[in-house]
Coordinates of C-alpha atoms and ligand atoms in Angstrom, one line a residue:
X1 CA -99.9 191.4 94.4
X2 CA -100.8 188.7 91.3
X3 CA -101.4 185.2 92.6
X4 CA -98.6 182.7 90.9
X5 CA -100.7 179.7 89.9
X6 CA -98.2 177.3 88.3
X7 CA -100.2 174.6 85.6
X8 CA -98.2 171.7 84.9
X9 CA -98.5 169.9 81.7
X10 CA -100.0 173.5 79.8
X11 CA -98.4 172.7 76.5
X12 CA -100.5 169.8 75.8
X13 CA -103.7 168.9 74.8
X14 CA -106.1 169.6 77.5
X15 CA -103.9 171.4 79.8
X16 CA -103.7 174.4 76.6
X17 CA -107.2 174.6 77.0
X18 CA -106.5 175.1 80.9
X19 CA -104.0 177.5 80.5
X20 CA -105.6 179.9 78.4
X21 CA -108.9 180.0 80.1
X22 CA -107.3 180.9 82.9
X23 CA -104.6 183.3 81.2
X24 CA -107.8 185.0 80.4
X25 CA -110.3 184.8 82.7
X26 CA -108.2 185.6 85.3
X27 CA -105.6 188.9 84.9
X28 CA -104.9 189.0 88.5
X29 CA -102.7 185.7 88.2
X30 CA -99.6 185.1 87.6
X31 CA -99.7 181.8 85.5
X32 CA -96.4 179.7 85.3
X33 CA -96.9 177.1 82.5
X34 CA -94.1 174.2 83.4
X35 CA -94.1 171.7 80.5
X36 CA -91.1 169.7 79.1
X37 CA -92.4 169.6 75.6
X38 CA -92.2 165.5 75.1
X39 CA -93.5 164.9 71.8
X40 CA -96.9 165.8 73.1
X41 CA -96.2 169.3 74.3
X42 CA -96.6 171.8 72.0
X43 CA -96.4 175.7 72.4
X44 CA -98.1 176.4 69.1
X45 CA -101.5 175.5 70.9
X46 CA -100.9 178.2 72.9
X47 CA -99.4 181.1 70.7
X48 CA -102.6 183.0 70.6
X49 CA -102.0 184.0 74.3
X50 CA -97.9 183.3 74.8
X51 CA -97.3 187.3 74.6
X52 CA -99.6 188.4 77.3
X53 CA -98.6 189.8 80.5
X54 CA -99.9 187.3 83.3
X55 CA -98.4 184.0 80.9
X56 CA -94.9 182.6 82.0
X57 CA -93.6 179.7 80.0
X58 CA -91.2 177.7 82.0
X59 CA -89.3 174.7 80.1
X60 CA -89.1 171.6 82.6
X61 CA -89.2 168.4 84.2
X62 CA -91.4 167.3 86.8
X63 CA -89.2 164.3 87.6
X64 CA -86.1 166.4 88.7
X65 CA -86.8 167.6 92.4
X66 CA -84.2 170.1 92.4
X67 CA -85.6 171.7 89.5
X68 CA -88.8 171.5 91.5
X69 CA -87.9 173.1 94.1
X70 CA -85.9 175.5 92.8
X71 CA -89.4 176.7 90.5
X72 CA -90.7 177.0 94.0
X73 CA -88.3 178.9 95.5
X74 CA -88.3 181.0 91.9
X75 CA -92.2 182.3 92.6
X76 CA -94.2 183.0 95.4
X77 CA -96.3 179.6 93.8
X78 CA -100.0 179.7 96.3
X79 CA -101.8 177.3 93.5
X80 CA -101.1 174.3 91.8
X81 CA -103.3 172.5 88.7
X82 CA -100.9 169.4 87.7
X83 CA -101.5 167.8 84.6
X84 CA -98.3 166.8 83.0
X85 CA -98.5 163.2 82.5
X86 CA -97.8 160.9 80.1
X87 CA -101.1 160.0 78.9
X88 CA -101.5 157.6 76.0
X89 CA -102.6 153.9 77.3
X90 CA -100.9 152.5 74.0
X91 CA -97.4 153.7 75.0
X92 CA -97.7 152.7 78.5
X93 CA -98.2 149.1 77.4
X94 CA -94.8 149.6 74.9
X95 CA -92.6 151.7 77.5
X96 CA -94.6 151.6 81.1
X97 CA -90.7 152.9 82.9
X98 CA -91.7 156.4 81.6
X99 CA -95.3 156.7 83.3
X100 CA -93.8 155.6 86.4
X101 CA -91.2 158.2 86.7
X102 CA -93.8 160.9 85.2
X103 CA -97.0 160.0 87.0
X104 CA -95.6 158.5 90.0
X105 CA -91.9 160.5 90.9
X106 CA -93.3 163.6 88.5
X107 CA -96.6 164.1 91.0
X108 CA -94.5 163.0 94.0
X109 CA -92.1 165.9 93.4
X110 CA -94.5 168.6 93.0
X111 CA -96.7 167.9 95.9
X112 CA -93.5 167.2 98.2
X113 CA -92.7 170.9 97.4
X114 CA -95.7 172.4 97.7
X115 CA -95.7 171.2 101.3
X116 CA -92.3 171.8 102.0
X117 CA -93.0 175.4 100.6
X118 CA -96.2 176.1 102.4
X119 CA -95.4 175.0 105.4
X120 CA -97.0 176.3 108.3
X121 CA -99.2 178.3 105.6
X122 CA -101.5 176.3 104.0
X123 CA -104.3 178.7 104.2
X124 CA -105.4 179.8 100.9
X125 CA -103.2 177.0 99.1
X126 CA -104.1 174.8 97.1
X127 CA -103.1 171.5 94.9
X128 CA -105.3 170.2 92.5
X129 CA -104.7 166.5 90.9
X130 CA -106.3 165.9 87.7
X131 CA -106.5 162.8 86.9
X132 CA -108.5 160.4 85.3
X133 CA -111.6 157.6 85.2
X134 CA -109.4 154.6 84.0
X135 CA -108.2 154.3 88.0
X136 CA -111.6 152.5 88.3
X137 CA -111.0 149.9 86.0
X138 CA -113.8 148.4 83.5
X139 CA -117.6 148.6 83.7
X140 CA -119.9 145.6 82.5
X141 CA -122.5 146.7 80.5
X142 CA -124.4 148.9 82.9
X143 CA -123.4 151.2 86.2
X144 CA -121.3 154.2 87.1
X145 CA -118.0 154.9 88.3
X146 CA -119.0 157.3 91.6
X147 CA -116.3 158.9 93.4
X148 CA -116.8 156.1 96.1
X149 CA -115.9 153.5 93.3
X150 CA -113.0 151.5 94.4
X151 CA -109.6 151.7 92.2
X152 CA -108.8 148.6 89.9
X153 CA -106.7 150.4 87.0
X154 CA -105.8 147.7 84.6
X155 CA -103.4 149.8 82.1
X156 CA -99.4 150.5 83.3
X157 CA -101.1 154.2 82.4
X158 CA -104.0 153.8 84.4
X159 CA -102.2 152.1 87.5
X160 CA -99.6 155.1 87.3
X161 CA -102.6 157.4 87.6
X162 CA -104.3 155.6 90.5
X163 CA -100.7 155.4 92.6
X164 CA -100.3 159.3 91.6
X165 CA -104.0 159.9 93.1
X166 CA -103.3 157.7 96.2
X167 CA -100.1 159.8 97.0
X168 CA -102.2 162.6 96.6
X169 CA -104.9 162.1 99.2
X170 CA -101.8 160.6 101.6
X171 CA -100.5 163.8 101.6
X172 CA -103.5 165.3 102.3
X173 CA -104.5 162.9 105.2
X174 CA -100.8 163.1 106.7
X175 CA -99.8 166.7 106.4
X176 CA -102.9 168.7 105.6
X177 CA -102.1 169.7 102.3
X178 CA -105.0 171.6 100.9
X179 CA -105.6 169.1 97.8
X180 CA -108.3 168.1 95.2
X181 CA -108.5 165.9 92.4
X182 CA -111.0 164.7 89.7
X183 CA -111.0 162.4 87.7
X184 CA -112.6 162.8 84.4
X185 CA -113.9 160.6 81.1
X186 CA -112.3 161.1 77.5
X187 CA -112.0 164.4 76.1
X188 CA -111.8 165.4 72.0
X189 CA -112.0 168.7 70.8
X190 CA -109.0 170.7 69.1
X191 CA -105.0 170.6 69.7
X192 CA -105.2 166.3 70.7
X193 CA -102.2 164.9 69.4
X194 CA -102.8 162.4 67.0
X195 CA -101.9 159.1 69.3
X196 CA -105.4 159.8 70.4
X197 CA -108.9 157.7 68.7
X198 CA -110.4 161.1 67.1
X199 CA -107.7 162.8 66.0
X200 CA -106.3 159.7 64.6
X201 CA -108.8 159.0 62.3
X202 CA -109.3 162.5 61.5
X203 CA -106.0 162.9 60.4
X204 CA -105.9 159.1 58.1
X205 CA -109.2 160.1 56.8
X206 CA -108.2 163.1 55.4
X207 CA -105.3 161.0 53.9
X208 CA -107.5 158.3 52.8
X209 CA -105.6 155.7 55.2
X210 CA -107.2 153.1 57.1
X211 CA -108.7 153.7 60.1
X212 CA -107.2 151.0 62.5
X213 CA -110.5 149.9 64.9
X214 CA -109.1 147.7 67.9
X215 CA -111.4 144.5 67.8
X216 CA -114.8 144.6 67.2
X217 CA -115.0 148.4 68.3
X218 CA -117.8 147.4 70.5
X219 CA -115.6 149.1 73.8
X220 CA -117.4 152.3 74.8
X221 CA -116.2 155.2 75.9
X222 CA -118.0 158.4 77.6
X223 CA -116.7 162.0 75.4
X224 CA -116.5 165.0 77.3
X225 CA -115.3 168.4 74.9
X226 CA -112.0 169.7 76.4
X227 CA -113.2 173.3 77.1
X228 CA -115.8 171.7 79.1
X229 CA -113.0 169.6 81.2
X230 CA -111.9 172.8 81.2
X231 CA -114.6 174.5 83.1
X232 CA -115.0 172.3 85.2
X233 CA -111.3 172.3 86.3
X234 CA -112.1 176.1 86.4
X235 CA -115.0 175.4 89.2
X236 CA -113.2 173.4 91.0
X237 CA -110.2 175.2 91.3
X238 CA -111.9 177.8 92.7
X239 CA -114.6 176.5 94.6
X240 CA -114.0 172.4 95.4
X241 CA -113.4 171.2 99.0
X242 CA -110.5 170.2 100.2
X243 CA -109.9 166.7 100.3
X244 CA -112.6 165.7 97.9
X245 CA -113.0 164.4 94.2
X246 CA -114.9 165.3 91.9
X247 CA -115.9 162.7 89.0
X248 CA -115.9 164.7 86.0
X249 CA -118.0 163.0 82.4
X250 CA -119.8 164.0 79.3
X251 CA -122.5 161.8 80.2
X252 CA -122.3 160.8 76.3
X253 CA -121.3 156.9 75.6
X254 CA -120.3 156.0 72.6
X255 CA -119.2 152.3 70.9
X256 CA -115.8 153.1 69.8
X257 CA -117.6 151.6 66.0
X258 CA -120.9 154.0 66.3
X259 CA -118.3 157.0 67.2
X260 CA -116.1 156.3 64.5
X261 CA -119.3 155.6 62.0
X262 CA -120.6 159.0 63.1
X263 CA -117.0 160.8 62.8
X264 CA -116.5 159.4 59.1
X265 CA -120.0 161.1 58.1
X266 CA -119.2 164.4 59.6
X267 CA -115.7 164.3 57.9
X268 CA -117.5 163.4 54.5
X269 CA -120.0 166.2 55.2
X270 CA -117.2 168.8 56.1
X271 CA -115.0 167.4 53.0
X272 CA -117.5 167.5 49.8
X273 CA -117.3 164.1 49.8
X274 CA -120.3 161.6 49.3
X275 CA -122.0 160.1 52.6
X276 CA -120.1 156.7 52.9
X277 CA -116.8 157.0 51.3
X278 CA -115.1 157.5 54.6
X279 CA -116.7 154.6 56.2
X280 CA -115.0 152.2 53.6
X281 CA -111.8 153.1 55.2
X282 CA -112.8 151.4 58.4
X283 CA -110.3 148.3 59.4
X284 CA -110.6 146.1 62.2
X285 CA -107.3 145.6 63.9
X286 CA -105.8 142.9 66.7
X287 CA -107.0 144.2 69.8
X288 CA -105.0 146.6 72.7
X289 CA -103.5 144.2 75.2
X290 CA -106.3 144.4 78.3
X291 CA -108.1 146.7 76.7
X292 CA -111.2 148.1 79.2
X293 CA -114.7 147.2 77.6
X294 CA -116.2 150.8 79.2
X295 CA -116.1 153.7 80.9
X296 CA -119.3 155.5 82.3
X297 CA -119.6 158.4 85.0
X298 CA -121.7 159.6 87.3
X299 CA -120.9 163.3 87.9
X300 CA -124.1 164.5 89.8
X301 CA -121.6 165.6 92.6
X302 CA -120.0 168.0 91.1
X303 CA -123.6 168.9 89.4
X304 CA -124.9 169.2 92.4
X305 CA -122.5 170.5 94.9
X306 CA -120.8 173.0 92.7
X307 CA -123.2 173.7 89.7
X308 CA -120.8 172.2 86.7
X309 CA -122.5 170.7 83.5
X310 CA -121.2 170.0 79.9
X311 CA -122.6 172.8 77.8
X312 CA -121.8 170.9 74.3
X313 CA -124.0 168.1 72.7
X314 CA -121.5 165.7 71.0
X315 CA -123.3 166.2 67.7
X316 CA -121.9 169.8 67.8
X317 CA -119.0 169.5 69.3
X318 CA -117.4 166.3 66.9
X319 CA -118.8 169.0 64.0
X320 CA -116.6 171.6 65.7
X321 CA -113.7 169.2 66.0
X322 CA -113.8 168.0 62.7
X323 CA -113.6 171.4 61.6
X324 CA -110.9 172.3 64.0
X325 CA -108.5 169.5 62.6
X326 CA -110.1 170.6 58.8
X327 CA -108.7 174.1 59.2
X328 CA -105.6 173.6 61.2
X329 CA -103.8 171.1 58.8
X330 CA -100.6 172.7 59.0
X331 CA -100.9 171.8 63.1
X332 CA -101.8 168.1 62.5
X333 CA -99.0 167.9 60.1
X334 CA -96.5 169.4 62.2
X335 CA -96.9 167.2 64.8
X336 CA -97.3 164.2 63.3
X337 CA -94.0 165.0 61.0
X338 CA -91.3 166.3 63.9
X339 CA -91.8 169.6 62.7
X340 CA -92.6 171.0 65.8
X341 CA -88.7 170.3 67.5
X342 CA -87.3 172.4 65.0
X343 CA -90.0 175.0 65.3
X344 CA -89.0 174.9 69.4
X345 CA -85.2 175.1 68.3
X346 CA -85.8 178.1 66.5
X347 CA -87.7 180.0 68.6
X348 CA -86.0 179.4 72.3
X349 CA -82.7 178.5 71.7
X350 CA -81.2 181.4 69.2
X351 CA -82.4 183.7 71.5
Ligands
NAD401 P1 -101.1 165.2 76.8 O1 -100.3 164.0 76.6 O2 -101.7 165.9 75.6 O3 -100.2 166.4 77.5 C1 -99.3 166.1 78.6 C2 -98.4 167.2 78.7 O4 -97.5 167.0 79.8 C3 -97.5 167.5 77.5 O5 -97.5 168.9 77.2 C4 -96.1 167.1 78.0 O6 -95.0 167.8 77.3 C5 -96.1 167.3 79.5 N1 -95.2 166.5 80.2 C6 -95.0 165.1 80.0 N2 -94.0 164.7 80.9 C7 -93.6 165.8 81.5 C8 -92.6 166.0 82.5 N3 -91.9 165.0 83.0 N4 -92.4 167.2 83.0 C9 -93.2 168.3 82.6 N5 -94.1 168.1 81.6 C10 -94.3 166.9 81.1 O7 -102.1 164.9 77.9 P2 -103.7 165.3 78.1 O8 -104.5 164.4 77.3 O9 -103.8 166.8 77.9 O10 -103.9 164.9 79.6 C11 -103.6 165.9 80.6 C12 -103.9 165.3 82.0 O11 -105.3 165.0 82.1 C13 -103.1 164.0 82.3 O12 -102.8 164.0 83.6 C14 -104.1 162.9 82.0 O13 -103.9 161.8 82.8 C15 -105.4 163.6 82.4 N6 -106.6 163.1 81.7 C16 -106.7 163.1 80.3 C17 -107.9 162.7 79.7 C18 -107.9 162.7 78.2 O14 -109.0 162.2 77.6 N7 -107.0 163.1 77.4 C19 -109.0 162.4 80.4 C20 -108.9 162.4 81.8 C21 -107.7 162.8 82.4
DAU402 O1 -110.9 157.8 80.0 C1 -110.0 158.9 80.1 C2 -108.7 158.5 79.3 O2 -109.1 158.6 77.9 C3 -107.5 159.3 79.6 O3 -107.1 159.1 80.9 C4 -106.4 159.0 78.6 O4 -105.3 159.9 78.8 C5 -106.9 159.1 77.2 O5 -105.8 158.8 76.3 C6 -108.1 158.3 76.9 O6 -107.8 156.9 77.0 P1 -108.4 155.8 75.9 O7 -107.5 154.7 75.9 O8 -109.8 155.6 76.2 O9 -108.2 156.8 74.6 P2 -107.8 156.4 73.1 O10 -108.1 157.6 72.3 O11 -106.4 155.9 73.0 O12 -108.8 155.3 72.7 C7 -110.2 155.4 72.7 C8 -110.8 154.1 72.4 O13 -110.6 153.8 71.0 C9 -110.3 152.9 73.1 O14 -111.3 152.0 73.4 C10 -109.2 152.3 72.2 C11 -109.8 152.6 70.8 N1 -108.9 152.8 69.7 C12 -107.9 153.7 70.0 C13 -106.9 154.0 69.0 C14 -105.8 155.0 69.2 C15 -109.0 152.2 68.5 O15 -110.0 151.4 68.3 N2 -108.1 152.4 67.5 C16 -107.1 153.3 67.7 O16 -106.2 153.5 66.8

């Protein structure tokens, strides 16, 4: 009998990574990839694996419980790794309604049918919350967020994610559903829709467009490579305890200015280009609206109590980024052109 393990979110950016690592790592499951492809889902980033047996693609949306429930009543569903979100802290601050519905009614829905469905047979179940380090608000200039840090999201984003967490855990302290979460820094690596800092400039570098710098770029940021974020989902998954978080980093801070100083010279590098033309496209901007000055995590929990570490320096993981985005220019330029919806069109609905 295959294990259905249902991944929410799949087509996206770091959920791909999750769905494929698991597609292969693990033949004995049944994975059931639910994603509504929004303008940041994208099954092209997972069309190396979409054919193989143990990968089921389901088109839908978290926010309509009968759907929901009907996907559980569907598959025999024992595991749950949600990550559908809306994620970008820009468009939270231009159109919050949708992160509430997503983040809030979305993660709601699922974890009222998972206990609904395994009720009275919890054992081996589980629900796993990913979410993220902006819950804990803004560091000064020194300290760690621990996993005892308390909440003070500042974003409409980040507040969606902290009121999806705390439903979480209530579920978990109420009715003994078998959950976990973590909550982890910013990831980069390949397949990040261009919204996002790296692949942003990425993308306007290789067009020779400014690259738009909110304020003095002196916010910092802690970069974690996806298929790390990956693995440790992975570990996790499989071996976290119920009830607990793990805080998930790259222990790798960055100035948004020194990152973006450091991504131009690899992009010139990759490129031909001479050392220093890519910097001249750097622009300050007006600021984000309450824009946290930095993030910083302590992860020696999940070091310690379940053996997780990032494998990648950043040096060689922005150098296999850069490449990434280099090589795949057809990808960045489907997505950032509407391409993709047609592409979805042609493939799923003339069948
Ligand atoms: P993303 O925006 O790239 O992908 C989100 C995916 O969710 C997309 O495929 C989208 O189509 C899908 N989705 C959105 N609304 C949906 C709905 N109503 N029903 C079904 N599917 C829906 O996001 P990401 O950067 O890959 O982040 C994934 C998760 O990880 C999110 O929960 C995010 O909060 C969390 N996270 C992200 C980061 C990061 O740096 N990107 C860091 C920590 C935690
Ligand atoms: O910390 C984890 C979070 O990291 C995740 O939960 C979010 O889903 C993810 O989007 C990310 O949030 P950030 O706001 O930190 O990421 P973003 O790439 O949007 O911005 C990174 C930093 O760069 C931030 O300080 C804002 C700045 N920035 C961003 C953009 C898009 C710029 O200076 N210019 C830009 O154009």
């Amino acid at each position: 009998m295959k294990k259905y393990i249902l991944i929410t979110g799949g087509a996206g950016f770091i959920g791909s990574h999750v769905v494929r690592r698991f597609v292969k790592n693990y033949p004995d499951y049944q994975i059931i990839n639910l994603d509504l492809l929004t303008y940041a889902g994208n099954l092209e980033n997972l069309k190396d694996i979409d054919t193989l047996p143990n990968y089921t693609f389901v088109k839908g949306d978290i926010t309509d419980s009968d759907f929901v429930n009907k996907l559980f009543e569907t598959y025999p569903i024992e595991g749950v790794v949600h990550l559908a979100a809306e994620s970008h802290v820009d468009r939270s601050i231009t159109d919050p309604a949708s992160f509430i519905r997503t983040n809030i009614f979305g993660t709601f829905n699922l974890i009222h049918a998972a206990k609904e469905h395994w009720k009275g047979a919890m054992e081996g179940k589980r629900f796993y919350h990913i979410s993220t380090d902006e819950v804990y608000g803004s560091l000064g200039a020194t300290g760690l967020f621990t996993e005892t840090t308390s909440y003070d999201p500042q974003s409409p984003y980040s507040a969606s994610k902290a009121s999806s967490d705390h439903l979480v855990r209530a579920y978990h302290n109420t009715f003994h559903l078998p959950v976990v979460i973590s909550n982890c820094s910013n990831n980069y690596g390949p397949n990040q829709f261009p919204e996002k800092l790296i692949p942003l400039c990425i993308h306007n570098l290789q067009h020779n467009k400014p690259i738009p710098v909110y304020g003095k770029g002196e916010n910092i940021r802690d970069w974690l490579y996806v298929e790390d974020h990956a693995s440790a989902i992975d570990v996790i998954f499989h071996n976290g305890v119920n009830g607990e978080t793990y805080n998930i980093g790259g222990i790798n801070e960055w100035t948004n200015i020194d990152l973006i100083r450091a991504l131009c010279d690899v992009v010139d590098q990759q490129l031909g280009r001479a050392q220093g033309t890519s910097r001249q496209l750097i622009t300050f901007v007006k600021d984000r609206a309450g824009h946290d000055l930095r993030y910083a995590i302590d992860s020696s929990k999940i070091q310690r109590e379940l053996g997780w570490k990032p494998s990648l320096q950043f040096e060689e993981g922005l150098a296999k980024t850069v490449a990434w985005y280099l090589k795949n220019s057809e990808w960045l330029e489907n997505v950032s052109s509407g391409a993709y919806e047609k592409y979805y069109e042609k493939q799923y609905h003339q069948r």
